[in-house]
PDB file of C-alpha atoms in Angstrom:
ATOM      1  CA  ASP A   1       8.947  -3.954 -14.987  1.00 68.00           C
ATOM      2  CA  GLN A   2       5.914  -2.136 -13.659  1.00 83.00           C
ATOM      3  CA  GLN A   3       3.119  -4.645 -13.290  1.00 93.00           C
ATOM      4  CA  VAL A   4       0.539  -2.105 -12.122  1.00 96.00           C
ATOM      5  CA  LYS A   5       0.281   1.213 -13.916  1.00 96.00           C
ATOM      6  CA  GLN A   6      -1.667   4.363 -13.288  1.00 96.00           C
ATOM      7  CA  ASN A   7      -0.984   6.411 -16.374  1.00 92.00           C
ATOM      8  CA  SER A   8      -2.559   9.641 -15.180  1.00 95.00           C
ATOM      9  CA  PRO A   9      -0.433  11.345 -12.517  1.00 94.00           C
ATOM     10  CA  SER A  10      -3.179  13.862 -11.813  1.00 97.00           C
ATOM     11  CA  LEU A  11      -6.873  14.485 -12.301  1.00 97.00           C
ATOM     12  CA  SER A  12      -8.952  17.578 -11.611  1.00 98.00           C
ATOM     13  CA  VAL A  13     -12.730  17.356 -11.182  1.00 98.00           C
ATOM     14  CA  GLN A  14     -15.494  19.761 -10.221  1.00 98.00           C
ATOM     15  CA  GLU A  15     -17.333  19.115  -6.960  1.00 97.00           C
ATOM     16  CA  GLY A  16     -20.464  17.029  -7.513  1.00 97.00           C
ATOM     17  CA  ARG A  17     -19.223  15.476 -10.745  1.00 98.00           C
ATOM     18  CA  ILE A  18     -17.855  11.985 -11.282  1.00 98.00           C
ATOM     19  CA  SER A  19     -14.179  11.171 -10.753  1.00 98.00           C
ATOM     20  CA  ILE A  20     -12.826   8.218 -12.727  1.00 98.00           C
ATOM     21  CA  LEU A  21      -9.397   6.887 -11.839  1.00 98.00           C
ATOM     22  CA  ASN A  22      -7.855   4.227 -14.037  1.00 98.00           C
ATOM     23  CA  CYS A  23      -5.392   1.425 -13.496  1.00 98.00           C
ATOM     24  CA  ASP A  24      -3.878  -1.171 -15.832  1.00 98.00           C
ATOM     25  CA  TYR A  25      -2.024  -4.341 -14.944  1.00 97.00           C
ATOM     26  CA  THR A  26       0.058  -6.828 -16.856  1.00 96.00           C
ATOM     27  CA  ASN A  27       0.232  -9.893 -14.616  1.00 93.00           C
ATOM     28  CA  SER A  28      -2.623 -12.271 -15.414  1.00 92.00           C
ATOM     29  CA  MET A  29      -2.010 -14.055 -12.097  1.00 91.00           C
ATOM     30  CA  PHE A  30      -3.351 -11.078 -10.139  1.00 93.00           C
ATOM     31  CA  ASP A  31      -6.701 -12.000  -8.679  1.00 91.00           C
ATOM     32  CA  TYR A  32      -7.392  -9.359  -6.062  1.00 93.00           C
ATOM     33  CA  PHE A  33      -7.379  -5.607  -6.503  1.00 95.00           C
ATOM     34  CA  LEU A  34      -7.605  -2.752  -4.036  1.00 95.00           C
ATOM     35  CA  TRP A  35      -7.825   1.019  -4.038  1.00 97.00           C
ATOM     36  CA  TYR A  36      -6.210   3.177  -1.382  1.00 96.00           C
ATOM     37  CA  LYS A  37      -6.377   6.885  -0.673  1.00 97.00           C
ATOM     38  CA  LYS A  38      -3.338   8.637   0.701  1.00 93.00           C
ATOM     39  CA  TYR A  39      -2.556  12.029   2.191  1.00 91.00           C
ATOM     40  CA  PRO A  40       1.048  13.287   2.401  1.00 84.00           C
ATOM     41  CA  ALA A  41       3.074  11.888   5.306  1.00 78.00           C
ATOM     42  CA  GLU A  42       0.303   9.446   6.220  1.00 85.00           C
ATOM     43  CA  GLY A  43      -0.267   5.780   5.523  1.00 90.00           C
ATOM     44  CA  PRO A  44      -2.670   4.720   2.757  1.00 93.00           C
ATOM     45  CA  THR A  45      -6.303   4.300   3.772  1.00 94.00           C
ATOM     46  CA  PHE A  46      -8.169   1.318   2.343  1.00 94.00           C
ATOM     47  CA  LEU A  47     -11.157   2.303   0.194  1.00 96.00           C
ATOM     48  CA  ILE A  48     -12.539  -0.636  -1.709  1.00 96.00           C
ATOM     49  CA  SER A  49     -11.483  -3.969  -3.168  1.00 94.00           C
ATOM     50  CA  ILE A  50     -12.591  -6.425  -5.831  1.00 95.00           C
ATOM     51  CA  SER A  51     -11.925 -10.076  -6.474  1.00 93.00           C
ATOM     52  CA  SER A  52     -11.241 -11.289  -9.997  1.00 93.00           C
ATOM     53  CA  ILE A  53     -14.436 -13.355  -9.927  1.00 93.00           C
ATOM     54  CA  LYS A  54     -16.430 -10.134  -9.954  1.00 95.00           C
ATOM     55  CA  ASP A  55     -16.570  -7.253 -12.399  1.00 96.00           C
ATOM     56  CA  LYS A  56     -18.049  -4.628 -10.097  1.00 98.00           C
ATOM     57  CA  ASN A  57     -18.066  -3.768  -6.422  1.00 97.00           C
ATOM     58  CA  GLU A  58     -19.857  -0.824  -4.876  1.00 98.00           C
ATOM     59  CA  ASP A  59     -19.530   0.870  -1.498  1.00 96.00           C
ATOM     60  CA  GLY A  60     -21.386   4.131  -1.055  1.00 97.00           C
ATOM     61  CA  ARG A  61     -19.961   6.740  -3.391  1.00 98.00           C
ATOM     62  CA  PHE A  62     -17.169   4.409  -4.523  1.00 98.00           C
ATOM     63  CA  THR A  63     -17.484   1.801  -7.260  1.00 98.00           C
ATOM     64  CA  VAL A  64     -14.688  -0.302  -8.673  1.00 98.00           C
ATOM     65  CA  PHE A  65     -14.987  -1.914 -12.104  1.00 98.00           C
ATOM     66  CA  LEU A  66     -12.769  -4.744 -13.287  1.00 98.00           C
ATOM     67  CA  ASN A  67     -12.289  -5.708 -16.939  1.00 97.00           C
ATOM     68  CA  LYS A  68     -10.170  -8.860 -16.873  1.00 96.00           C
ATOM     69  CA  SER A  69      -9.858  -9.226 -20.617  1.00 96.00           C
ATOM     70  CA  ALA A  70      -8.417  -5.726 -20.873  1.00 97.00           C
ATOM     71  CA  LYS A  71      -6.497  -6.081 -17.599  1.00 97.00           C
ATOM     72  CA  HIS A  72      -7.999  -2.786 -16.526  1.00 98.00           C
ATOM     73  CA  LEU A  73      -9.746  -1.509 -13.441  1.00 97.00           C
ATOM     74  CA  SER A  74     -11.252   1.819 -12.585  1.00 98.00           C
ATOM     75  CA  LEU A  75     -12.508   3.602  -9.501  1.00 98.00           C
ATOM     76  CA  HIS A  76     -15.569   5.807  -9.814  1.00 98.00           C
ATOM     77  CA  ILE A  77     -16.371   8.390  -7.162  1.00 98.00           C
ATOM     78  CA  VAL A  78     -19.849   9.884  -7.398  1.00 98.00           C
ATOM     79  CA  PRO A  79     -20.476  12.607  -6.404  1.00 98.00           C
ATOM     80  CA  SER A  80     -16.954  13.922  -5.879  1.00 98.00           C
ATOM     81  CA  GLN A  81     -16.341  16.057  -2.812  1.00 97.00           C
ATOM     82  CA  PRO A  82     -13.465  18.406  -1.947  1.00 96.00           C
ATOM     83  CA  GLY A  83     -12.503  16.025   0.878  1.00 95.00           C
ATOM     84  CA  ASP A  84     -11.788  13.372  -1.741  1.00 97.00           C
ATOM     85  CA  SER A  85      -8.722  15.344  -2.842  1.00 97.00           C
ATOM     86  CA  ALA A  86      -5.757  13.027  -2.231  1.00 96.00           C
ATOM     87  CA  VAL A  87      -3.477  10.599  -4.036  1.00 96.00           C
ATOM     88  CA  TYR A  88      -5.195   7.365  -5.047  1.00 97.00           C
ATOM     89  CA  PHE A  89      -3.274   4.143  -5.448  1.00 96.00           C
ATOM     90  CA  CYS A  90      -4.460   0.943  -7.023  1.00 97.00           C
ATOM     91  CA  ALA A  91      -2.847  -2.282  -5.856  1.00 95.00           C
ATOM     92  CA  ALA A  92      -2.955  -5.905  -6.926  1.00 94.00           C
ATOM     93  CA  SER A  93      -2.032  -9.230  -5.417  1.00 90.00           C
ATOM     94  CA  GLU A  94      -1.641 -12.834  -6.520  1.00 84.00           C
ATOM     95  CA  LYS A  95      -3.610 -15.567  -4.837  1.00 74.00           C
ATOM     96  CA  GLY A  96      -1.708 -17.011  -1.949  1.00 64.00           C
ATOM     97  CA  ARG A  97       0.845 -14.235  -1.872  1.00 71.00           C
ATOM     98  CA  GLY A  98       0.553 -11.607   0.814  1.00 74.00           C
ATOM     99  CA  LYS A  99       2.247  -8.804  -1.059  1.00 86.00           C
ATOM    100  CA  LEU A 100       0.615  -5.883  -2.804  1.00 91.00           C
ATOM    101  CA  ILE A 101       1.969  -4.393  -6.008  1.00 93.00           C
ATOM    102  CA  PHE A 102       1.110  -0.702  -6.202  1.00 94.00           C
ATOM    103  CA  GLY A 103       0.658   1.660  -9.083  1.00 95.00           C
ATOM    104  CA  GLN A 104       2.396   5.029  -9.037  1.00 94.00           C
ATOM    105  CA  GLY A 105      -0.703   6.864  -7.879  1.00 95.00           C
ATOM    106  CA  THR A 106      -3.035   9.505  -9.283  1.00 96.00           C
ATOM    107  CA  GLU A 107      -3.450  12.817  -7.508  1.00 96.00           C
ATOM    108  CA  LEU A 108      -7.121  13.793  -7.487  1.00 98.00           C
ATOM    109  CA  SER A 109      -8.108  17.396  -6.951  1.00 98.00           C
ATOM    110  CA  VAL A 110     -11.798  18.138  -6.437  1.00 98.00           C
ATOM    111  CA  LYS A 111     -12.553  21.820  -6.841  1.00 96.00           C
ATOM    112  CA  PRO A 112     -15.493  23.481  -5.069  1.00 93.00           C
TER     113      PRO A 112
ATOM    114  CA  LYS B   1     -10.265  -1.386  17.764  1.00 63.00           C
ATOM    115  CA  ALA B   2      -6.916   0.371  17.623  1.00 76.00           C
ATOM    116  CA  GLY B   3      -5.306   0.738  14.234  1.00 92.00           C
ATOM    117  CA  VAL B   4      -1.804  -0.112  13.107  1.00 96.00           C
ATOM    118  CA  THR B   5       0.793   1.681  15.225  1.00 97.00           C
ATOM    119  CA  GLN B   6       4.268   2.465  13.976  1.00 97.00           C
ATOM    120  CA  THR B   7       7.082   3.890  16.053  1.00 97.00           C
ATOM    121  CA  PRO B   8       8.903   6.147  15.834  1.00 97.00           C
ATOM    122  CA  ARG B   9       7.136   8.550  13.454  1.00 95.00           C
ATOM    123  CA  TYR B  10      10.323  10.352  12.492  1.00 96.00           C
ATOM    124  CA  LEU B  11      13.965   9.338  12.593  1.00 96.00           C
ATOM    125  CA  ILE B  12      17.226  10.895  11.475  1.00 98.00           C
ATOM    126  CA  LYS B  13      20.253   8.642  11.131  1.00 98.00           C
ATOM    127  CA  THR B  14      23.772   8.953   9.774  1.00 98.00           C
ATOM    128  CA  ARG B  15      25.100   6.970   6.851  1.00 98.00           C
ATOM    129  CA  GLY B  16      26.537   3.661   7.997  1.00 98.00           C
ATOM    130  CA  GLN B  17      24.354   3.386  11.091  1.00 98.00           C
ATOM    131  CA  GLN B  18      21.616   0.848  11.562  1.00 98.00           C
ATOM    132  CA  VAL B  19      17.981   1.432  12.466  1.00 98.00           C
ATOM    133  CA  THR B  20      15.077  -0.570  13.872  1.00 98.00           C
ATOM    134  CA  LEU B  21      11.452   0.333  13.186  1.00 98.00           C
ATOM    135  CA  SER B  22       8.509  -1.111  15.058  1.00 98.00           C
ATOM    136  CA  CYS B  23       4.964  -2.007  14.058  1.00 98.00           C
ATOM    137  CA  SER B  24       2.031  -3.144  16.174  1.00 97.00           C
ATOM    138  CA  PRO B  25      -0.736  -4.608  14.001  1.00 96.00           C
ATOM    139  CA  ILE B  26      -4.470  -4.464  14.539  1.00 95.00           C
ATOM    140  CA  SER B  27      -5.522  -6.833  17.285  1.00 94.00           C
ATOM    141  CA  GLY B  28      -6.214 -10.280  15.847  1.00 91.00           C
ATOM    142  CA  HIS B  29      -4.271  -9.683  12.637  1.00 92.00           C
ATOM    143  CA  ARG B  30      -1.517 -12.205  12.059  1.00 91.00           C
ATOM    144  CA  SER B  31       0.074 -10.828   8.897  1.00 92.00           C
ATOM    145  CA  VAL B  32       2.390  -7.832   8.883  1.00 94.00           C
ATOM    146  CA  SER B  33       3.907  -6.435   5.693  1.00 94.00           C
ATOM    147  CA  TRP B  34       6.443  -3.679   5.226  1.00 97.00           C
ATOM    148  CA  TYR B  35       6.638  -1.207   2.348  1.00 96.00           C
ATOM    149  CA  GLN B  36       9.018   1.549   1.357  1.00 96.00           C
ATOM    150  CA  GLN B  37       7.711   4.709  -0.265  1.00 93.00           C
ATOM    151  CA  THR B  38      10.030   7.047  -2.122  1.00 91.00           C
ATOM    152  CA  PRO B  39       9.162   9.799  -4.630  1.00 83.00           C
ATOM    153  CA  GLY B  40      10.954   8.009  -7.453  1.00 79.00           C
ATOM    154  CA  GLN B  41       9.953   4.385  -6.833  1.00 81.00           C
ATOM    155  CA  GLY B  42       6.513   4.700  -5.280  1.00 85.00           C
ATOM    156  CA  LEU B  43       5.316   2.071  -2.809  1.00 91.00           C
ATOM    157  CA  GLN B  44       7.483  -1.024  -2.903  1.00 94.00           C
ATOM    158  CA  PHE B  45       7.003  -4.258  -1.000  1.00 94.00           C
ATOM    159  CA  LEU B  46       9.790  -5.244   1.376  1.00 96.00           C
ATOM    160  CA  PHE B  47       8.553  -8.405   3.101  1.00 93.00           C
ATOM    161  CA  GLU B  48       5.622 -10.050   4.827  1.00 93.00           C
ATOM    162  CA  TYR B  49       5.512 -11.975   8.065  1.00 93.00           C
ATOM    163  CA  PHE B  50       2.803 -14.373   9.114  1.00 92.00           C
ATOM    164  CA  SER B  51       2.833 -16.272  12.390  1.00 90.00           C
ATOM    165  CA  GLU B  52       6.464 -15.299  13.030  1.00 93.00           C
ATOM    166  CA  THR B  53       7.642 -16.598   9.635  1.00 93.00           C
ATOM    167  CA  GLN B  54       8.664 -14.596   6.601  1.00 92.00           C
ATOM    168  CA  ARG B  55       6.114 -15.584   3.989  1.00 89.00           C
ATOM    169  CA  ASN B  56       7.036 -13.237   1.139  1.00 88.00           C
ATOM    170  CA  LYS B  57      10.048 -11.155   0.267  1.00 91.00           C
ATOM    171  CA  GLY B  58      10.538  -8.278  -2.147  1.00 92.00           C
ATOM    172  CA  ASN B  59      13.612  -7.299  -4.121  1.00 92.00           C
ATOM    173  CA  PHE B  60      15.603  -5.461  -1.503  1.00 95.00           C
ATOM    174  CA  PRO B  61      19.191  -6.121  -0.424  1.00 96.00           C
ATOM    175  CA  GLY B  62      20.004  -8.191   2.628  1.00 96.00           C
ATOM    176  CA  ARG B  63      20.607  -5.016   4.634  1.00 97.00           C
ATOM    177  CA  PHE B  64      16.838  -4.941   5.042  1.00 98.00           C
ATOM    178  CA  SER B  65      15.555  -7.548   7.456  1.00 97.00           C
ATOM    179  CA  GLY B  66      12.627  -8.089   9.719  1.00 97.00           C
ATOM    180  CA  ARG B  67      11.053 -10.312  12.272  1.00 97.00           C
ATOM    181  CA  GLN B  68       7.719 -10.951  13.895  1.00 97.00           C
ATOM    182  CA  PHE B  69       7.049 -11.820  17.498  1.00 96.00           C
ATOM    183  CA  SER B  70       4.514 -14.209  18.978  1.00 95.00           C
ATOM    184  CA  ASN B  71       2.130 -11.301  19.658  1.00 93.00           C
ATOM    185  CA  SER B  72       2.291 -10.417  15.922  1.00 93.00           C
ATOM    186  CA  ARG B  73       4.254  -7.219  16.539  1.00 97.00           C
ATOM    187  CA  SER B  74       6.959  -6.776  13.938  1.00 97.00           C
ATOM    188  CA  GLU B  75      10.262  -5.001  13.641  1.00 98.00           C
ATOM    189  CA  MET B  76      12.193  -4.006  10.561  1.00 98.00           C
ATOM    190  CA  ASN B  77      15.930  -3.445  10.625  1.00 98.00           C
ATOM    191  CA  VAL B  78      18.121  -1.678   8.111  1.00 98.00           C
ATOM    192  CA  SER B  79      21.853  -1.987   8.543  1.00 96.00           C
ATOM    193  CA  THR B  80      24.660   0.096   7.050  1.00 97.00           C
ATOM    194  CA  LEU B  81      22.303   2.887   6.099  1.00 98.00           C
ATOM    195  CA  GLU B  82      22.721   4.634   2.761  1.00 97.00           C
ATOM    196  CA  LEU B  83      21.426   8.035   1.698  1.00 97.00           C
ATOM    197  CA  GLY B  84      19.034   6.272  -0.681  1.00 95.00           C
ATOM    198  CA  ASP B  85      17.332   4.545   2.247  1.00 97.00           C
ATOM    199  CA  SER B  86      15.662   7.831   3.144  1.00 97.00           C
ATOM    200  CA  ALA B  87      11.968   7.093   2.721  1.00 96.00           C
ATOM    201  CA  LEU B  88       8.607   6.649   4.374  1.00 95.00           C
ATOM    202  CA  TYR B  89       8.433   3.103   5.743  1.00 97.00           C
ATOM    203  CA  LEU B  90       4.930   1.752   6.016  1.00 96.00           C
ATOM    204  CA  CYS B  91       3.640  -1.248   7.870  1.00 96.00           C
ATOM    205  CA  ALA B  92       0.386  -2.961   6.956  1.00 94.00           C
ATOM    206  CA  SER B  93      -1.541  -5.569   8.860  1.00 93.00           C
ATOM    207  CA  SER B  94      -4.160  -8.015   7.665  1.00 90.00           C
ATOM    208  CA  GLU B  95      -5.938 -11.073   8.948  1.00 86.00           C
ATOM    209  CA  GLY B  96      -3.537 -13.163   6.925  1.00 74.00           C
ATOM    210  CA  SER B  97      -5.976 -15.279   4.958  1.00 70.00           C
ATOM    211  CA  LEU B  98      -6.160 -15.007   1.185  1.00 65.00           C
ATOM    212  CA  ASN B  99      -7.470 -11.829  -0.351  1.00 66.00           C
ATOM    213  CA  THR B 100      -8.062  -9.749   2.713  1.00 77.00           C
ATOM    214  CA  GLU B 101      -7.572  -6.044   2.941  1.00 86.00           C
ATOM    215  CA  ALA B 102      -4.355  -4.637   4.349  1.00 89.00           C
ATOM    216  CA  PHE B 103      -4.563  -1.693   6.734  1.00 92.00           C
ATOM    217  CA  PHE B 104      -1.648   0.674   6.964  1.00 94.00           C
ATOM    218  CA  GLY B 105      -0.036   2.551   9.809  1.00 96.00           C
ATOM    219  CA  GLN B 106       1.019   6.200   9.668  1.00 95.00           C
ATOM    220  CA  GLY B 107       4.528   5.263   8.673  1.00 95.00           C
ATOM    221  CA  THR B 108       8.019   6.105   9.900  1.00 96.00           C
ATOM    222  CA  ARG B 109       9.806   8.876   8.037  1.00 95.00           C
ATOM    223  CA  LEU B 110      13.492   7.927   7.940  1.00 97.00           C
ATOM    224  CA  THR B 111      16.057  10.496   6.877  1.00 97.00           C
ATOM    225  CA  VAL B 112      19.642   9.385   6.342  1.00 97.00           C
ATOM    226  CA  VAL B 113      22.220  12.175   6.378  1.00 97.00           C
TER     227      VAL B 113
END
């Protein structure tokens, strides 16, 4: 029972364009969502988060959108840079519970 | 501020042995969580400790256990190792209050042969 799903295993984008990574969830009790970036053999690096009381959060080139009715969130990276190439994980948690449920990840490749 | 430190980085063990992994959280963080990453299962939650008490537990067998010390450092133990326990084990620390970001260490790569 996968509660957090990233249906695209990979995404390729041209440098300077927008990268859009998508994530769907099934558990309506989730109220906090996070995006992490990960390189092989390293731990995930926190990028950006959003609470369920918001529908958008922005930090520099990264924006996360949350659509609660559709149980869908997305990460926008504008403009994309070659250094953004990595695996991106979305994660969700329930209020009061300190565990994160991760999606399977999307490998982003930004081509110069 | 130093990040999350995990030791050792790499470990090779034989089936049937037991192993202990260590995690030092970011200074001031009281919550430590452990995750297992495998190619087939992705990142899966093992357990979370807060103020020396296990606060959450994932769906792993009892061979996987952990503890947290008064200085918030945490250890994870796996007994009677199986080949399928080969994975990257990640520790994450957070302040411990609701809805705060978790910061991960570099992980310990465990290989069971």
